[in-house]
Amino acid sequence: MGIISEFKEFAAKGNVVDMAVGIIIGGAFGTIVKSLVDDVLMPPLGLAIGNVDFTNLFFVVKDGATAGPYATLAAARAAGAVTIAYGLFVNAIVSFLIVAFAVFLLIQAMMRVQRHEEAAPAVPTTKECTYCRTSIPIKAVRCPHCTSELKAA
C-alpha cells in the first residue's frame, strides 16, 4: 500500500501535472506544425522549384516484387521496394525548424518577463543614520544606537 500512496503523492504534485499538460499541448502543436509544413508550406515551395511533391521524392535502393520505376513513394512501398525517402526527411527538417523557432520565441518571451521582474528595484526598508552610520528602519526618527534625532524621511 505504501508504493500506491507514494505514487499518488508524486502524481498529484504540480510539476508532474504541468509536465503532462505540456506534453499534451506539445503533441497537439506538433500536429499543427506537421499540417502547416505538409499542407501549406511545402506545396508552394515544390511548385516554385518545378512542380515537385516533396512527399514523393525518394531513391529506390532495391526494386520490389514488381520492377520500377515507381510513380509515388506509396507505390514503391506497396511493391516492397527498399527506398530512401529524402523528401519526407526534408519535410521533417522543416517541421523541426518551425518547432525549434516557436520554442525559441517562447523562451525569449519568458526571459524578457523574468528580466523585467528582476529589474524592478526593491523598495528600501532601511536607511543609514547620518551620525553613526548604523542601518535603521526607514521610518525611524531617532537612532536606536546613538540616540540622535533624525530628519523625517
PDB file of C-alpha atoms in Angstrom:
ATOM      1  CA  MET A   1       0.000   0.000   0.000  1.00  0.00           C
ATOM      2  CA  GLY A   2       2.980   2.329   0.567  1.00  0.00           C
ATOM      3  CA  ILE A   3       4.018   2.378  -3.100  1.00  0.00           C
ATOM      4  CA  ILE A   4       0.499   3.282  -4.253  1.00  0.00           C
ATOM      5  CA  SER A   5       0.226   6.176  -1.800  1.00  0.00           C
ATOM      6  CA  GLU A   6       3.705   7.420  -2.774  1.00  0.00           C
ATOM      7  CA  PHE A   7       2.722   7.273  -6.453  1.00  0.00           C
ATOM      8  CA  LYS A   8      -0.491   9.237  -5.746  1.00  0.00           C
ATOM      9  CA  GLU A   9       1.542  11.873  -3.900  1.00  0.00           C
ATOM     10  CA  PHE A  10       4.052  12.043  -6.769  1.00  0.00           C
ATOM     11  CA  ALA A  11       1.336  12.271  -9.440  1.00  0.00           C
ATOM     12  CA  ALA A  12      -0.560  14.961  -7.530  1.00  0.00           C
ATOM     13  CA  LYS A  13       2.433  17.313  -7.367  1.00  0.00           C
ATOM     14  CA  GLY A  14       2.114  20.426  -9.506  1.00  0.00           C
ATOM     15  CA  ASN A  15       5.247  19.780 -11.555  1.00  0.00           C
ATOM     16  CA  VAL A  16       4.006  16.407 -12.797  1.00  0.00           C
ATOM     17  CA  VAL A  17       0.635  17.832 -13.786  1.00  0.00           C
ATOM     18  CA  ASP A  18       2.330  20.791 -15.508  1.00  0.00           C
ATOM     19  CA  MET A  19       4.610  18.414 -17.389  1.00  0.00           C
ATOM     20  CA  ALA A  20       1.654  16.288 -18.511  1.00  0.00           C
ATOM     21  CA  VAL A  21      -0.192  19.352 -19.790  1.00  0.00           C
ATOM     22  CA  GLY A  22       2.965  20.467 -21.615  1.00  0.00           C
ATOM     23  CA  ILE A  23       3.349  17.081 -23.290  1.00  0.00           C
ATOM     24  CA  ILE A  24      -0.295  17.050 -24.411  1.00  0.00           C
ATOM     25  CA  ILE A  25      -0.108  20.599 -25.776  1.00  0.00           C
ATOM     26  CA  GLY A  26       3.251  19.784 -27.405  1.00  0.00           C
ATOM     27  CA  GLY A  27       1.693  16.805 -29.199  1.00  0.00           C
ATOM     28  CA  ALA A  28      -1.164  18.956 -30.452  1.00  0.00           C
ATOM     29  CA  PHE A  29       1.294  21.651 -31.516  1.00  0.00           C
ATOM     30  CA  GLY A  30       3.310  19.024 -33.411  1.00  0.00           C
ATOM     31  CA  THR A  31       0.180  18.024 -35.331  1.00  0.00           C
ATOM     32  CA  ILE A  32      -0.476  21.650 -36.263  1.00  0.00           C
ATOM     33  CA  VAL A  33       3.131  22.154 -37.392  1.00  0.00           C
ATOM     34  CA  LYS A  34       3.040  18.945 -39.472  1.00  0.00           C
ATOM     35  CA  SER A  35      -0.106  20.170 -41.213  1.00  0.00           C
ATOM     36  CA  LEU A  36       1.467  23.601 -41.735  1.00  0.00           C
ATOM     37  CA  VAL A  37       4.526  22.043 -43.344  1.00  0.00           C
ATOM     38  CA  ASP A  38       2.771  19.340 -45.396  1.00  0.00           C
ATOM     39  CA  ASP A  39      -0.301  21.294 -46.475  1.00  0.00           C
ATOM     40  CA  VAL A  40       0.715  24.964 -46.529  1.00  0.00           C
ATOM     41  CA  LEU A  41       4.479  25.476 -46.885  1.00  0.00           C
ATOM     42  CA  MET A  42       5.724  22.566 -48.990  1.00  0.00           C
ATOM     43  CA  PRO A  43       3.187  22.693 -51.872  1.00  0.00           C
ATOM     44  CA  PRO A  44       4.081  26.286 -52.912  1.00  0.00           C
ATOM     45  CA  LEU A  45       7.767  25.559 -52.361  1.00  0.00           C
ATOM     46  CA  GLY A  46       7.504  22.465 -54.543  1.00  0.00           C
ATOM     47  CA  LEU A  47       5.640  24.470 -57.178  1.00  0.00           C
ATOM     48  CA  ALA A  48       8.276  27.210 -57.082  1.00  0.00           C
ATOM     49  CA  ILE A  49      11.118  24.755 -57.751  1.00  0.00           C
ATOM     50  CA  GLY A  50       9.429  22.978 -60.614  1.00  0.00           C
ATOM     51  CA  ASN A  51       6.181  21.310 -59.559  1.00  0.00           C
ATOM     52  CA  VAL A  52       7.877  18.921 -57.112  1.00  0.00           C
ATOM     53  CA  ASP A  53       5.900  16.993 -54.477  1.00  0.00           C
ATOM     54  CA  PHE A  54       8.355  16.549 -51.596  1.00  0.00           C
ATOM     55  CA  THR A  55       6.473  13.561 -50.197  1.00  0.00           C
ATOM     56  CA  ASN A  56       7.265  11.673 -53.398  1.00  0.00           C
ATOM     57  CA  LEU A  57      10.971  12.454 -53.554  1.00  0.00           C
ATOM     58  CA  PHE A  58      12.689   9.124 -52.985  1.00  0.00           C
ATOM     59  CA  PHE A  59      15.506   6.955 -54.215  1.00  0.00           C
ATOM     60  CA  VAL A  60      14.982   3.239 -54.906  1.00  0.00           C
ATOM     61  CA  VAL A  61      17.755   1.142 -53.354  1.00  0.00           C
ATOM     62  CA  LYS A  62      16.286  -2.195 -54.433  1.00  0.00           C
ATOM     63  CA  ASP A  63      13.217  -2.970 -56.559  1.00  0.00           C
ATOM     64  CA  GLY A  64      10.271  -4.746 -55.007  1.00  0.00           C
ATOM     65  CA  ALA A  65       8.133  -7.618 -56.291  1.00  0.00           C
ATOM     66  CA  THR A  66       7.261  -5.569 -59.355  1.00  0.00           C
ATOM     67  CA  ALA A  67      10.104  -3.704 -61.021  1.00  0.00           C
ATOM     68  CA  GLY A  68      10.133   0.093 -61.067  1.00  0.00           C
ATOM     69  CA  PRO A  69      10.057   2.893 -61.957  1.00  0.00           C
ATOM     70  CA  TYR A  70       7.517   3.837 -59.317  1.00  0.00           C
ATOM     71  CA  ALA A  71       5.420   6.984 -59.703  1.00  0.00           C
ATOM     72  CA  THR A  72       4.990   7.573 -55.971  1.00  0.00           C
ATOM     73  CA  LEU A  73       6.608   6.561 -52.723  1.00  0.00           C
ATOM     74  CA  ALA A  74       3.415   4.756 -51.747  1.00  0.00           C
ATOM     75  CA  ALA A  75       3.569   2.686 -54.956  1.00  0.00           C
ATOM     76  CA  ALA A  76       7.219   1.790 -54.298  1.00  0.00           C
ATOM     77  CA  ARG A  77       6.462   0.748 -50.732  1.00  0.00           C
ATOM     78  CA  ALA A  78       3.403  -1.237 -51.847  1.00  0.00           C
ATOM     79  CA  ALA A  79       5.613  -3.130 -54.295  1.00  0.00           C
ATOM     80  CA  GLY A  80       8.033  -3.901 -51.460  1.00  0.00           C
ATOM     81  CA  ALA A  81      10.852  -1.750 -52.808  1.00  0.00           C
ATOM     82  CA  VAL A  82      13.604  -0.585 -50.464  1.00  0.00           C
ATOM     83  CA  THR A  83      13.629   3.214 -50.635  1.00  0.00           C
ATOM     84  CA  ILE A  84      15.338   6.239 -49.174  1.00  0.00           C
ATOM     85  CA  ALA A  85      12.552   8.813 -48.760  1.00  0.00           C
ATOM     86  CA  TYR A  86      14.603  12.011 -48.674  1.00  0.00           C
ATOM     87  CA  GLY A  87      11.519  14.144 -49.443  1.00  0.00           C
ATOM     88  CA  LEU A  88       9.910  13.076 -46.176  1.00  0.00           C
ATOM     89  CA  PHE A  89      13.207  13.861 -44.473  1.00  0.00           C
ATOM     90  CA  VAL A  90      13.115  17.400 -45.902  1.00  0.00           C
ATOM     91  CA  ASN A  91       9.552  17.761 -44.555  1.00  0.00           C
ATOM     92  CA  ALA A  92      10.750  16.570 -41.124  1.00  0.00           C
ATOM     93  CA  ILE A  93      13.613  19.088 -41.149  1.00  0.00           C
ATOM     94  CA  VAL A  94      11.242  21.952 -41.984  1.00  0.00           C
ATOM     95  CA  SER A  95       8.863  20.799 -39.219  1.00  0.00           C
ATOM     96  CA  PHE A  96      11.748  20.670 -36.742  1.00  0.00           C
ATOM     97  CA  LEU A  97      12.913  24.162 -37.685  1.00  0.00           C
ATOM     98  CA  ILE A  98       9.406  25.574 -37.188  1.00  0.00           C
ATOM     99  CA  VAL A  99       9.049  23.900 -33.772  1.00  0.00           C
ATOM    100  CA  ALA A 100      12.561  24.998 -32.750  1.00  0.00           C
ATOM    101  CA  PHE A 101      11.795  28.583 -33.793  1.00  0.00           C
ATOM    102  CA  ALA A 102       8.493  28.539 -31.874  1.00  0.00           C
ATOM    103  CA  VAL A 103      10.253  27.221 -28.744  1.00  0.00           C
ATOM    104  CA  PHE A 104      12.954  29.877 -29.184  1.00  0.00           C
ATOM    105  CA  LEU A 105      10.299  32.621 -29.319  1.00  0.00           C
ATOM    106  CA  LEU A 106       8.555  31.187 -26.240  1.00  0.00           C
ATOM    107  CA  ILE A 107      11.783  31.042 -24.220  1.00  0.00           C
ATOM    108  CA  GLN A 108      12.770  34.525 -25.382  1.00  0.00           C
ATOM    109  CA  ALA A 109       9.409  35.890 -24.173  1.00  0.00           C
ATOM    110  CA  MET A 110       9.791  34.116 -20.825  1.00  0.00           C
ATOM    111  CA  MET A 111      13.306  35.517 -20.385  1.00  0.00           C
ATOM    112  CA  ARG A 112      12.037  39.017 -21.173  1.00  0.00           C
ATOM    113  CA  VAL A 113       9.349  38.699 -18.476  1.00  0.00           C
ATOM    114  CA  GLN A 114      11.868  37.366 -15.940  1.00  0.00           C
ATOM    115  CA  ARG A 115      14.322  40.201 -16.703  1.00  0.00           C
ATOM    116  CA  HIS A 116      11.504  42.715 -16.274  1.00  0.00           C
ATOM    117  CA  GLU A 117      10.553  41.234 -12.890  1.00  0.00           C
ATOM    118  CA  GLU A 118      14.180  41.190 -11.725  1.00  0.00           C
ATOM    119  CA  ALA A 119      14.829  44.743 -12.935  1.00  0.00           C
ATOM    120  CA  ALA A 120      12.225  46.297 -10.627  1.00  0.00           C
ATOM    121  CA  PRO A 121      14.212  47.667  -7.673  1.00  0.00           C
ATOM    122  CA  ALA A 122      13.044  46.713  -4.208  1.00  0.00           C
ATOM    123  CA  VAL A 123      11.577  49.485  -2.093  1.00  0.00           C
ATOM    124  CA  PRO A 124      14.111  50.284   0.627  1.00  0.00           C
ATOM    125  CA  THR A 125      13.073  49.395   4.161  1.00  0.00           C
ATOM    126  CA  THR A 126      16.131  50.789   5.948  1.00  0.00           C
ATOM    127  CA  LYS A 127      18.252  53.912   5.907  1.00  0.00           C
ATOM    128  CA  GLU A 128      21.594  54.850   7.388  1.00  0.00           C
ATOM    129  CA  CYS A 129      21.907  57.036  10.458  1.00  0.00           C
ATOM    130  CA  THR A 130      23.679  60.221   9.366  1.00  0.00           C
ATOM    131  CA  TYR A 131      25.698  60.303  12.614  1.00  0.00           C
ATOM    132  CA  CYS A 132      26.771  56.741  13.427  1.00  0.00           C
ATOM    133  CA  ARG A 133      26.124  55.094  10.044  1.00  0.00           C
ATOM    134  CA  THR A 134      24.058  52.271  11.579  1.00  0.00           C
ATOM    135  CA  SER A 135      21.311  50.728   9.472  1.00  0.00           C
ATOM    136  CA  ILE A 136      17.922  51.665  10.924  1.00  0.00           C
ATOM    137  CA  PRO A 137      14.261  51.366   9.814  1.00  0.00           C
ATOM    138  CA  ILE A 138      13.325  53.970   7.216  1.00  0.00           C
ATOM    139  CA  LYS A 139      10.519  55.432   9.365  1.00  0.00           C
ATOM    140  CA  ALA A 140      12.749  55.919  12.419  1.00  0.00           C
ATOM    141  CA  VAL A 141      13.018  59.479  13.780  1.00  0.00           C
ATOM    142  CA  ARG A 142      15.666  58.641  16.400  1.00  0.00           C
ATOM    143  CA  CYS A 143      18.639  56.285  16.019  1.00  0.00           C
ATOM    144  CA  PRO A 144      18.405  53.377  18.486  1.00  0.00           C
ATOM    145  CA  HIS A 145      22.190  53.074  18.520  1.00  0.00           C
ATOM    146  CA  CYS A 146      23.404  56.650  19.083  1.00  0.00           C
ATOM    147  CA  THR A 147      20.010  58.199  20.068  1.00  0.00           C
ATOM    148  CA  SER A 148      20.455  61.067  17.624  1.00  0.00           C
ATOM    149  CA  GLU A 149      17.340  62.765  16.293  1.00  0.00           C
ATOM    150  CA  LEU A 150      16.958  62.229  12.561  1.00  0.00           C
ATOM    151  CA  LYS A 151      15.281  64.266   9.862  1.00  0.00           C
ATOM    152  CA  ALA A 152      11.917  62.900   8.785  1.00  0.00           C
ATOM    153  CA  ALA A 153      12.190  60.943   5.555  1.00  0.00           C
TER     154      ALA A 153
END
